[in-house]
Coordinates of C-alpha atoms in Angstrom, one line a residue:
X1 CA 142.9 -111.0 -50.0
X2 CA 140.3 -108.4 -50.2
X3 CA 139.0 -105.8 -47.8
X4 CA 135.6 -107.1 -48.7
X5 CA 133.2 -109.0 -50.6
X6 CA 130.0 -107.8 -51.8
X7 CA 127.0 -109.6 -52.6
X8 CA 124.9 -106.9 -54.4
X9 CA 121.2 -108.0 -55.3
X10 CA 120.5 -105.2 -58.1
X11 CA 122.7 -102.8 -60.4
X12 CA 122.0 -99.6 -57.6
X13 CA 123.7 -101.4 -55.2
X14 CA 126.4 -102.7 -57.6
X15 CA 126.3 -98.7 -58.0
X16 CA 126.8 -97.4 -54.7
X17 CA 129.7 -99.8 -53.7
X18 CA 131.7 -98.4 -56.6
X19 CA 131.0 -94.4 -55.6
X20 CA 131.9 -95.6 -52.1
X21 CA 135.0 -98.1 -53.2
X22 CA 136.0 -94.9 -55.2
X23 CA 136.3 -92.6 -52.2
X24 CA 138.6 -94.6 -50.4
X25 CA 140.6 -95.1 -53.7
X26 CA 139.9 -98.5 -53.2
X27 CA 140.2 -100.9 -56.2
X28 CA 136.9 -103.2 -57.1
X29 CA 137.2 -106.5 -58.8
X30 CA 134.0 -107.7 -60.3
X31 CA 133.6 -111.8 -60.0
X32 CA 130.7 -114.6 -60.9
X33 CA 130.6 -117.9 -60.3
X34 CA 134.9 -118.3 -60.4
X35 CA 135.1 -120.5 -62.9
X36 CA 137.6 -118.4 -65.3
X37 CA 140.9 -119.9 -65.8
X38 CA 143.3 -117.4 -66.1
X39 CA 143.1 -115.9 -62.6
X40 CA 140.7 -112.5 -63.9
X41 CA 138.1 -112.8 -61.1
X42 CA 141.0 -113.1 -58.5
X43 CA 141.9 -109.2 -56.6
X44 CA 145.9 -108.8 -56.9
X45 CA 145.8 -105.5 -54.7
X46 CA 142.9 -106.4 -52.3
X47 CA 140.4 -104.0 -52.1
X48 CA 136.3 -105.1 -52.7
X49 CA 135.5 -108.1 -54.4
X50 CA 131.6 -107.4 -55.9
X51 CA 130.4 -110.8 -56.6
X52 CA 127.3 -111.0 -59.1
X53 CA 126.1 -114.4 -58.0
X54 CA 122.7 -113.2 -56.2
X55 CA 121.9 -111.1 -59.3
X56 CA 120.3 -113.8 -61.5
X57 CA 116.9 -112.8 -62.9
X58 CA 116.1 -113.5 -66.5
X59 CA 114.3 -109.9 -66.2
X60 CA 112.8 -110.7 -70.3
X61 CA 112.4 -112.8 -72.7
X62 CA 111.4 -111.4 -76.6
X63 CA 110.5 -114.4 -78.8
X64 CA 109.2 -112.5 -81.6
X65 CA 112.6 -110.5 -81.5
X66 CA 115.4 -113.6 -80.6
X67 CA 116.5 -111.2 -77.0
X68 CA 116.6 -112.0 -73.8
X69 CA 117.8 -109.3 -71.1
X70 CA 119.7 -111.1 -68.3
X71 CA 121.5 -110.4 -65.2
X72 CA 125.3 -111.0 -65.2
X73 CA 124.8 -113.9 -62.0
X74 CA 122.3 -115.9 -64.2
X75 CA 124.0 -119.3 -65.6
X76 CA 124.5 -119.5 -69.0
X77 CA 122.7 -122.7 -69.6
X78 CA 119.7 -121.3 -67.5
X79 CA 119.4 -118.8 -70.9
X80 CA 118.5 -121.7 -73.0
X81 CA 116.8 -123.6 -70.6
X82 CA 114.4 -120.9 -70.0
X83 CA 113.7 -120.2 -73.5
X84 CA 113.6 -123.6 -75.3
X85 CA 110.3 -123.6 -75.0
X86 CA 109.9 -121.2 -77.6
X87 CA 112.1 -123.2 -80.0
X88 CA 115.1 -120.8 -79.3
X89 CA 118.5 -121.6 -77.3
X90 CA 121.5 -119.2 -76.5
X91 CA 124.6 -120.5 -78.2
X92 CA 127.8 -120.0 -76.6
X93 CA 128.4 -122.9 -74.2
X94 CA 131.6 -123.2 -72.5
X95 CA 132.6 -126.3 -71.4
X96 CA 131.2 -125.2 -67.8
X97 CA 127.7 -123.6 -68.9
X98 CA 126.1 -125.4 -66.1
X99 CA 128.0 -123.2 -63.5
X100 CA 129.6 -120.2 -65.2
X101 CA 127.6 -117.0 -65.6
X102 CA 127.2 -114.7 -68.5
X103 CA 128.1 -111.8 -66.7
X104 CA 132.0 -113.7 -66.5
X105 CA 131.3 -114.5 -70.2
X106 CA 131.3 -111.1 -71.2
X107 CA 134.3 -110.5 -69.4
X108 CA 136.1 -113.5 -71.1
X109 CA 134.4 -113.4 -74.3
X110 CA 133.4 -117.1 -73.7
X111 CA 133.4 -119.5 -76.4
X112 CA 133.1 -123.5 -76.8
X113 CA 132.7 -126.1 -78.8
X114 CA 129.9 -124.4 -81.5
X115 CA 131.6 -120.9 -81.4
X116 CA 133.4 -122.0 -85.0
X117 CA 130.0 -121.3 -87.0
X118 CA 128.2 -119.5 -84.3
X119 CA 130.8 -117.1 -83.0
X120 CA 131.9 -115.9 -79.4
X121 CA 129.9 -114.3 -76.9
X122 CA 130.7 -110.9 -78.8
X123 CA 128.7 -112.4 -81.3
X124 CA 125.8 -112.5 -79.1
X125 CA 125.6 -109.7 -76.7
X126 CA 123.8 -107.2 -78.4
X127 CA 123.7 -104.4 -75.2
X128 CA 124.8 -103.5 -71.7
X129 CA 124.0 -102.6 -68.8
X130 CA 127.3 -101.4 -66.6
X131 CA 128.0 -99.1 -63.9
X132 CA 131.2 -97.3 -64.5
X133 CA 134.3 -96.2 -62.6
X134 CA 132.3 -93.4 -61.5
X135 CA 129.6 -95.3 -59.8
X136 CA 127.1 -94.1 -63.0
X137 CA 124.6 -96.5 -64.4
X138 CA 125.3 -96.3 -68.4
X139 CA 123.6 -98.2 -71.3
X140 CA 125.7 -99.5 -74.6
X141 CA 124.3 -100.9 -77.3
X142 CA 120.4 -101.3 -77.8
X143 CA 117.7 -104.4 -78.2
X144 CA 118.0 -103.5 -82.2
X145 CA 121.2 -104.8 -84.2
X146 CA 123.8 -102.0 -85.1
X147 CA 122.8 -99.0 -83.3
X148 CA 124.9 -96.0 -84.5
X149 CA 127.9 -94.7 -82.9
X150 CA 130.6 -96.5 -81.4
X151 CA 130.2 -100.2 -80.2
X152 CA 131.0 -100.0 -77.1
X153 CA 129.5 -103.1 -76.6
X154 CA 131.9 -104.8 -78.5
X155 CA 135.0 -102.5 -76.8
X156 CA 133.0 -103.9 -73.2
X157 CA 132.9 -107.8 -74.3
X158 CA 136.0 -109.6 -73.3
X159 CA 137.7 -106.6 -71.5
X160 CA 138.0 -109.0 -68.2
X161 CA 136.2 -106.5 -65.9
X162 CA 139.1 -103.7 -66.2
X163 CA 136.6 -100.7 -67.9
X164 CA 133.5 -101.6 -66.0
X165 CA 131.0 -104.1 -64.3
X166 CA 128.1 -104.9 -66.2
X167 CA 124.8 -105.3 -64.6
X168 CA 122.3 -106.0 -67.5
X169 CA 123.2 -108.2 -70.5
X170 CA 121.1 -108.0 -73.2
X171 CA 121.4 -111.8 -75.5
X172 CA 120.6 -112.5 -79.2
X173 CA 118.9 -116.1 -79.4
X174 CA 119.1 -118.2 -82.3
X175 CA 116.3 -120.6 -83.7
X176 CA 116.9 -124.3 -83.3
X177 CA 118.4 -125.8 -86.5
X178 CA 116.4 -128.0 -88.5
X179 CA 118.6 -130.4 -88.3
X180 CA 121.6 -131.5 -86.9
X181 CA 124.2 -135.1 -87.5
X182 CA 127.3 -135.9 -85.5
X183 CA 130.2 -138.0 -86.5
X184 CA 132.9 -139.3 -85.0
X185 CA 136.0 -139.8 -86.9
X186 CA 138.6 -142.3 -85.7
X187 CA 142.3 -141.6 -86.5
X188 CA 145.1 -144.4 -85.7
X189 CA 147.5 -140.8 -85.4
X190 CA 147.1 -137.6 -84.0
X191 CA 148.6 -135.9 -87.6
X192 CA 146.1 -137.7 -89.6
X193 CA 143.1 -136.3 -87.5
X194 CA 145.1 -132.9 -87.6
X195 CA 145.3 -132.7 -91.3
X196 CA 141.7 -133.2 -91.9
X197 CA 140.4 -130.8 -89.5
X198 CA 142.2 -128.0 -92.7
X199 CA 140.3 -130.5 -95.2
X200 CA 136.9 -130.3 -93.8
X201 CA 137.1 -126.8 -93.6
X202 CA 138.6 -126.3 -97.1
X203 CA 135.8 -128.1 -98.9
X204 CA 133.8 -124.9 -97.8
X205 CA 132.5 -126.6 -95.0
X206 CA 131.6 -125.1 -91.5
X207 CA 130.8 -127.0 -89.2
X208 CA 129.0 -126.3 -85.9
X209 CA 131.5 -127.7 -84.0
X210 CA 135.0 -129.7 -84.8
X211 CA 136.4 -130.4 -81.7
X212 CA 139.8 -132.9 -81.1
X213 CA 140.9 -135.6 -78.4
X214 CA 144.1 -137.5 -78.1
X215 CA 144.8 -140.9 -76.4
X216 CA 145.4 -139.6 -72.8
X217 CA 141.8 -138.2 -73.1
X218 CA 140.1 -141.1 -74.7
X219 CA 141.8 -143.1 -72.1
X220 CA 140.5 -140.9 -69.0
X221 CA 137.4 -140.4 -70.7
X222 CA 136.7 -144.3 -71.1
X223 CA 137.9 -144.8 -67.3
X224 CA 135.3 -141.9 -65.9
X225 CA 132.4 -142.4 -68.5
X226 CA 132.3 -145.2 -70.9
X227 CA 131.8 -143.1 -73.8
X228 CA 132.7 -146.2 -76.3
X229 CA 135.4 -144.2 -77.9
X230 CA 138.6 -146.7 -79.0
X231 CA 141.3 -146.4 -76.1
X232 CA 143.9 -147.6 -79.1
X233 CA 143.2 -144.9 -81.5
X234 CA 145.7 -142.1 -81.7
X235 CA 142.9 -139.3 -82.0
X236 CA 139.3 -138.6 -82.9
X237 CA 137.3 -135.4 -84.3
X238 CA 133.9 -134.6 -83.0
X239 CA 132.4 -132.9 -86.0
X240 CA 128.6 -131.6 -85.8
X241 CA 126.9 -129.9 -89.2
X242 CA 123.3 -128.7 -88.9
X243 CA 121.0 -126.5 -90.3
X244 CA 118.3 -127.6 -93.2
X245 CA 117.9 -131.8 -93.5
X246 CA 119.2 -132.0 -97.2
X247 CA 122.4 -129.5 -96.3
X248 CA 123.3 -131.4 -93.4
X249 CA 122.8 -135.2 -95.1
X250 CA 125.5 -133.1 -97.8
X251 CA 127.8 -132.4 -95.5
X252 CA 127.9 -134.9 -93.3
X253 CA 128.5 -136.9 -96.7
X254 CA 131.4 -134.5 -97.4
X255 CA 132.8 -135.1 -93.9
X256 CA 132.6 -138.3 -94.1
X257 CA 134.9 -139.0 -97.6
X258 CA 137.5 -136.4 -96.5
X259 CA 138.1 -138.4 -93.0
X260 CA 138.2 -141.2 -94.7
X261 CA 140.4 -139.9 -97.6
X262 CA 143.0 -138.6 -94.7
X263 CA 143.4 -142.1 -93.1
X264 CA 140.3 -142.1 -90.4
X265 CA 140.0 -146.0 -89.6
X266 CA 136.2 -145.9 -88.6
X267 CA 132.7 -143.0 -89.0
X268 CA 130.4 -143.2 -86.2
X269 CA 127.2 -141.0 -87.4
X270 CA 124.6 -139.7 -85.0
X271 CA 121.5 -138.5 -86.5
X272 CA 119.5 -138.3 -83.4
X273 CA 118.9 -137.1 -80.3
X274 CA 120.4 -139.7 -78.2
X275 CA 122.9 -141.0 -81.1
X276 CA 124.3 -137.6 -80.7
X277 CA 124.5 -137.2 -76.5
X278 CA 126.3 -140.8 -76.9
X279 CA 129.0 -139.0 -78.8
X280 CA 129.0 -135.9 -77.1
X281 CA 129.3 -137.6 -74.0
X282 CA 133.3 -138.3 -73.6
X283 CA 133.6 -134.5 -74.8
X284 CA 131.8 -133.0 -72.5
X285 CA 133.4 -135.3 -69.5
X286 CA 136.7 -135.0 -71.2
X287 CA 138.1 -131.9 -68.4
X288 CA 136.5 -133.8 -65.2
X289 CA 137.9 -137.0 -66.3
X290 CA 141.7 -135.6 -66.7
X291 CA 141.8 -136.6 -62.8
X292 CA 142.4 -139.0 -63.6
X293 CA 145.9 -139.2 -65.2
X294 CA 146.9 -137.1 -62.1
X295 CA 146.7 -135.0 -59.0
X296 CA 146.9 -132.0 -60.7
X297 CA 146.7 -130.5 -64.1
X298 CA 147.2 -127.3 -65.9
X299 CA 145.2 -126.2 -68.9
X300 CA 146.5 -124.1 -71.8
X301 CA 144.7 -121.9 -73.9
X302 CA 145.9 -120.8 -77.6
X303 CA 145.3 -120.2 -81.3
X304 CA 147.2 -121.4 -84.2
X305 CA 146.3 -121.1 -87.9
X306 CA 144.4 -124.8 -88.4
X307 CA 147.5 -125.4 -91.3
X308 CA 149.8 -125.0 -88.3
X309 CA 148.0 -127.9 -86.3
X310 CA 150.0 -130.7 -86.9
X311 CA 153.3 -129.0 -86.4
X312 CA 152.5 -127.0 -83.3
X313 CA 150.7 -130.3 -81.5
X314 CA 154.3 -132.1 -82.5
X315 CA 155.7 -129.6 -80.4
X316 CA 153.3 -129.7 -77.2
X317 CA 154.3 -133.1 -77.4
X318 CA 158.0 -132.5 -77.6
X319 CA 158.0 -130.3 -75.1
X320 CA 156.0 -132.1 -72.6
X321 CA 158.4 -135.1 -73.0
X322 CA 161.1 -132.8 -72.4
X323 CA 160.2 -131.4 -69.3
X324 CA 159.0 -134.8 -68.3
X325 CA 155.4 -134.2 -68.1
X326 CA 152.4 -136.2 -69.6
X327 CA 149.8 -134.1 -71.8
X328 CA 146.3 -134.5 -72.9
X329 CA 145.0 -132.2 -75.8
X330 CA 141.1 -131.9 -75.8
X331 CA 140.2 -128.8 -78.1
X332 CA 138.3 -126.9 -80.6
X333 CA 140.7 -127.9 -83.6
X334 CA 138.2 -126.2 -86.2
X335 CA 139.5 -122.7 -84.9
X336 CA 142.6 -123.8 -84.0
X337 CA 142.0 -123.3 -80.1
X338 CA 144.5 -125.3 -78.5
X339 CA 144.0 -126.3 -75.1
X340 CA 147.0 -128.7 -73.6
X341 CA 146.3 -130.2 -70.3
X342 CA 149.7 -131.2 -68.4
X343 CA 149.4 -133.2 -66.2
X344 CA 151.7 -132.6 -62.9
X345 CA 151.0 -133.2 -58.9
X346 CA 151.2 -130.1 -57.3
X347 CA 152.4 -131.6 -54.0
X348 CA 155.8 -132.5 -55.6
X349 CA 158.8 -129.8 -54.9
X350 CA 158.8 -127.2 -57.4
X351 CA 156.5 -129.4 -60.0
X352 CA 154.3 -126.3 -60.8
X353 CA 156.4 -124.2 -61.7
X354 CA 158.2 -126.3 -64.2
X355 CA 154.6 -126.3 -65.2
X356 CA 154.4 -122.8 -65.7
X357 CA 157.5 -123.0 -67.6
X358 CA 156.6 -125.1 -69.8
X359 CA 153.5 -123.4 -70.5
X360 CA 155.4 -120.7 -71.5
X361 CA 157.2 -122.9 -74.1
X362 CA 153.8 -123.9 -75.3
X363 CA 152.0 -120.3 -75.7
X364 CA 155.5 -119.2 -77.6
X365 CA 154.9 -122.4 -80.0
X366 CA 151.5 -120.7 -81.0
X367 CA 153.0 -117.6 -81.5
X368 CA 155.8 -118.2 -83.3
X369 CA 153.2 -120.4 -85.6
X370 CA 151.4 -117.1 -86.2
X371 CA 148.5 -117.5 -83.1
X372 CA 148.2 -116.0 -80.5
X373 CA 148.0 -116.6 -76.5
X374 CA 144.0 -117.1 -75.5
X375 CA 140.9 -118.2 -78.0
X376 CA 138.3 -117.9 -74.9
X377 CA 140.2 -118.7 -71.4
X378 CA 141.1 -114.2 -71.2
X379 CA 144.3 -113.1 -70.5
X380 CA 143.9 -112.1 -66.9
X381 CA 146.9 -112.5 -64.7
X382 CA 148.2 -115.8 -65.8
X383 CA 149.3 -114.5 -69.2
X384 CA 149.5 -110.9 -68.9
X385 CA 153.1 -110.6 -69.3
X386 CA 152.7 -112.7 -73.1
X387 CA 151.2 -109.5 -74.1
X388 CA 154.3 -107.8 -75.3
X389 CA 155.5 -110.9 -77.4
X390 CA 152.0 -109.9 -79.7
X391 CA 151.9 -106.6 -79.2
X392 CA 154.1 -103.2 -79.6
X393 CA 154.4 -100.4 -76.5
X394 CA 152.6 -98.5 -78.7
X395 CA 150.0 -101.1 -78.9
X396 CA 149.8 -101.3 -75.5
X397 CA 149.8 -98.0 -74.7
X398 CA 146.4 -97.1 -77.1
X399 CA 144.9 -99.9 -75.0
X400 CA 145.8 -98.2 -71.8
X401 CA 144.1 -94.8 -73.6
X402 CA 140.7 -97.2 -73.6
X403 CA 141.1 -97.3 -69.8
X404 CA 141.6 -93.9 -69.4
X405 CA 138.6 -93.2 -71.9
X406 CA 136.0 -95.1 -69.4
X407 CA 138.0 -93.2 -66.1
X408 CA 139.3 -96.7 -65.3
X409 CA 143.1 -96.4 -64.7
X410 CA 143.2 -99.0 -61.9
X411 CA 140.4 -98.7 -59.8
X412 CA 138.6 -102.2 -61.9
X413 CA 140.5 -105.5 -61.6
X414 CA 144.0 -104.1 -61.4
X415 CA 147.5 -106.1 -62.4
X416 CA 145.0 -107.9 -65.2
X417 CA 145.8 -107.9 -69.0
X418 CA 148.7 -105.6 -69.1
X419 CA 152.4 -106.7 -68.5
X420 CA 153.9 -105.6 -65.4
X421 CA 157.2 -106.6 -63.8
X422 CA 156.2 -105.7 -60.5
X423 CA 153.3 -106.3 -57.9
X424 CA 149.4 -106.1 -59.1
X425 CA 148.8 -102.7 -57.8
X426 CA 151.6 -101.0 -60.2
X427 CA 150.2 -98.4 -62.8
X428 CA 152.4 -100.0 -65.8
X429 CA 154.3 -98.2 -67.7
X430 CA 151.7 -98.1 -70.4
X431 CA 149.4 -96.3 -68.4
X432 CA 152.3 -93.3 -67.2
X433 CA 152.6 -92.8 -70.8
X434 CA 148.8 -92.5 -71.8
X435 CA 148.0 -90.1 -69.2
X436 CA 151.0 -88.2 -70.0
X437 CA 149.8 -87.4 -73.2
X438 CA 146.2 -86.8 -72.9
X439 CA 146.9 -85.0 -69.0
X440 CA 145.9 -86.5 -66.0
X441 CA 142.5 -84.6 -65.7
X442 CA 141.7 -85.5 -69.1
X443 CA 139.0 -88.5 -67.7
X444 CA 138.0 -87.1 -64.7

């Protein structure tokens, strides 16, 4: 637990905690709203916990120039609700837009369902505000695309609160598309709907979104939301295309013969407003409804090449039977984003862990299938020990040079990202060797 938590109203006061956090050597863990997923926002070696939540002004918004400039603690979905007026909207949306903040979207590099044409947060975050290990108030990036020098932005965005806390955010919004048509595609298997997420996307077709769920979803789904999707069908894709009316009648032409070329029993076409909610609405309850299925479930986060789909979601399967545990997949399949829910009840004797342990299984599946261990979820402390199967020590050890670069060391969000075989507060070895090369006083 921490020493304290701090509820900071403006970036001076996010300021002077840190100078004063610093003179006590005391480590500071930045947090939002807590809705991360891979334990980032939680303090391993106690210390002050500076949550952003109060700090939620939207401080401007620039039409004419697509920017907003935001405080970390404002919502994400309040970004778009506060400039759709204007005929703009801010476009990564996690599945928990409604509660999670941007400032815990920079640290994650937040993604969701449209992130496959539109791109992660990193994508959108053109400058920063952040206050750095020092207690200094610094500014990266710029309201103008591509300032010169280093992006440091783009070092900042989905470093999990370990360089820095960011105060300001400035956002890139995009103009509503002209027009936008959702299908659903019903599969009798899970391969068939698999296969044609690599067909879609190999007709040169990028959709805004291409998202997957198996029976165990459908099945919660229909229980929790009657979203009308077919409880005996082995999967279904969500596929959105937009942009200009003519392009998007194309593709969702295109979409259509490839599903039904790979098997898909049945096309459900949304071209409007409330055709489209109707289809989105299963997706969006999909992670609520998993409670379904059971007490308790644990949700994965990987990548796999989208060729590697149908082979690597045989083996979550595989693997769940093996360790006796039901699964649910609901996931960005155009990216190949996996994200296996197991479903477990926590009360039952040593039942988590054997869910840890087979999540293990499952994140070296993606890797040995050429992915990796997190799409948008972060590292944090959940996985920070995967990080040597993808990277070298001398990997690791340039990334620990980045922490000494910003003065960081361990004083932001310690025992995150980098492996350790010992308690949160450890300098890793990584670290040791960094400083030894470039001296101790090198950052001071």
């Amino acid at each position: 637990l921490p020493e304290a938590v701090v509820l900071p109203y403006n970036a001076n006061q996010v300021s002077q905690v840190v100078r004063i956090a610093r003179r006590h050597n005391a480590p500071v863990t930045a947090r939002g709203a807590g809705t991360g997923l891979s334990g980032g926002a939680i303090p391993c070696d106690g210390g002050v916990v500076i949550v952003t939540s109060r700090m939620n002004r939207i401080l401007e918004v620039d039409a004419g120039n697509r920017i907003a400039v935001v405080e970390p603690g404002v919502i994400n979905l309040d970004v778009t609700d506060a400039v759709s007026g204007h005929g703009l909207y801010y476009a990564p949306d996690p599945s928990s837009q409604n509660v999670c903040t941007i400032g815990g979207n920079v640290a994650e590099n937040a993604g969701g369902p449209h992130c496959l044409r539109y791109g992660t947060t990193t994508n959108h975050v053109l400058g920063l505000e952040i206050v750095t290990p020092e207690g200094d108030l610094v500014w990266l990036g710029a309201k103008t695309p591509d300032p010169p020098g280093y992006d440091l932005t783009g070092l900042v965005v989905g470093s999990e609160g370990t360089l820095c806390i960011v105060t300001k955010v400035i956002v890139r919004l995009l103009s509503r598309p002209q027009s936008t048509v959702t299908l659903l595609a019903i599969f009798d298997e899970v391969d068939q709907a698999s296969h044609a997420v690599s067909a879609i996307i190999g007709q040169g077709i990028v959709p805004a979104a291409l998202e997957m769920m198996d029976r165990n979803t459908m099945r919660a789904v229909e229980e929790a939301v009657q979203a009308g999707y077919p409880p005996d069908a082995g999967a279904v894709l969500l596929i959105e295309v937009d942009g200009l009316e003519e392009e998007t009648r194309e593709q969702a032409d295109s979409v259509r013969a490839v599903c039904e070329e790979l098997g898909a029993r049945e096309l459900r076409i949304g071209f409007s407003a409330e055709d489209r909610e109707r289809l989105w609405a299963g997706r969006k309850g999909a992670l609520g409804a998993l409670g379904r299925l059971a007490p308790s479930y644990y949700i994965l986060d990987g990548v796999v090449p989208r060729s590697k789909l149908p082979a690597v979601l045989r083996g979550v399967y595989e693997a769940c039977d093996s360790f006796g545990f039901q699964v649910a997949n609901v996931f960005h399949a155009g990216d190949g984003n996996l994200h296996p829910n197991v479903m477990f009840d926590e009360r039952v004797p040593g039942a988590t862990q054997r869910v840890l342990d087979l999540g293990e299984v499952i994140m070296r599946l993606c890797v040995e299938a050429g992915g990796t261990i997190t799409g948008e979820h972060g590292v944090g402390y959940e996985k920070r020990n995967y990080m040597s199967w993808i990277f070298s020590e001398d990997d690791l050890e340039v990334m620990a040079g980045v922490k000494l670069a910003f003065g960081a060391t361990d004083a932001f969000n310690p025992g995150k990202m980098f492996p350790s075989s010992k308690g949160c507060g450890e300098v890793s070895s990584r670290m040791k060797a960094a400083i030894a090369k470039v001296g101790p006083d090198a950052y001071v």
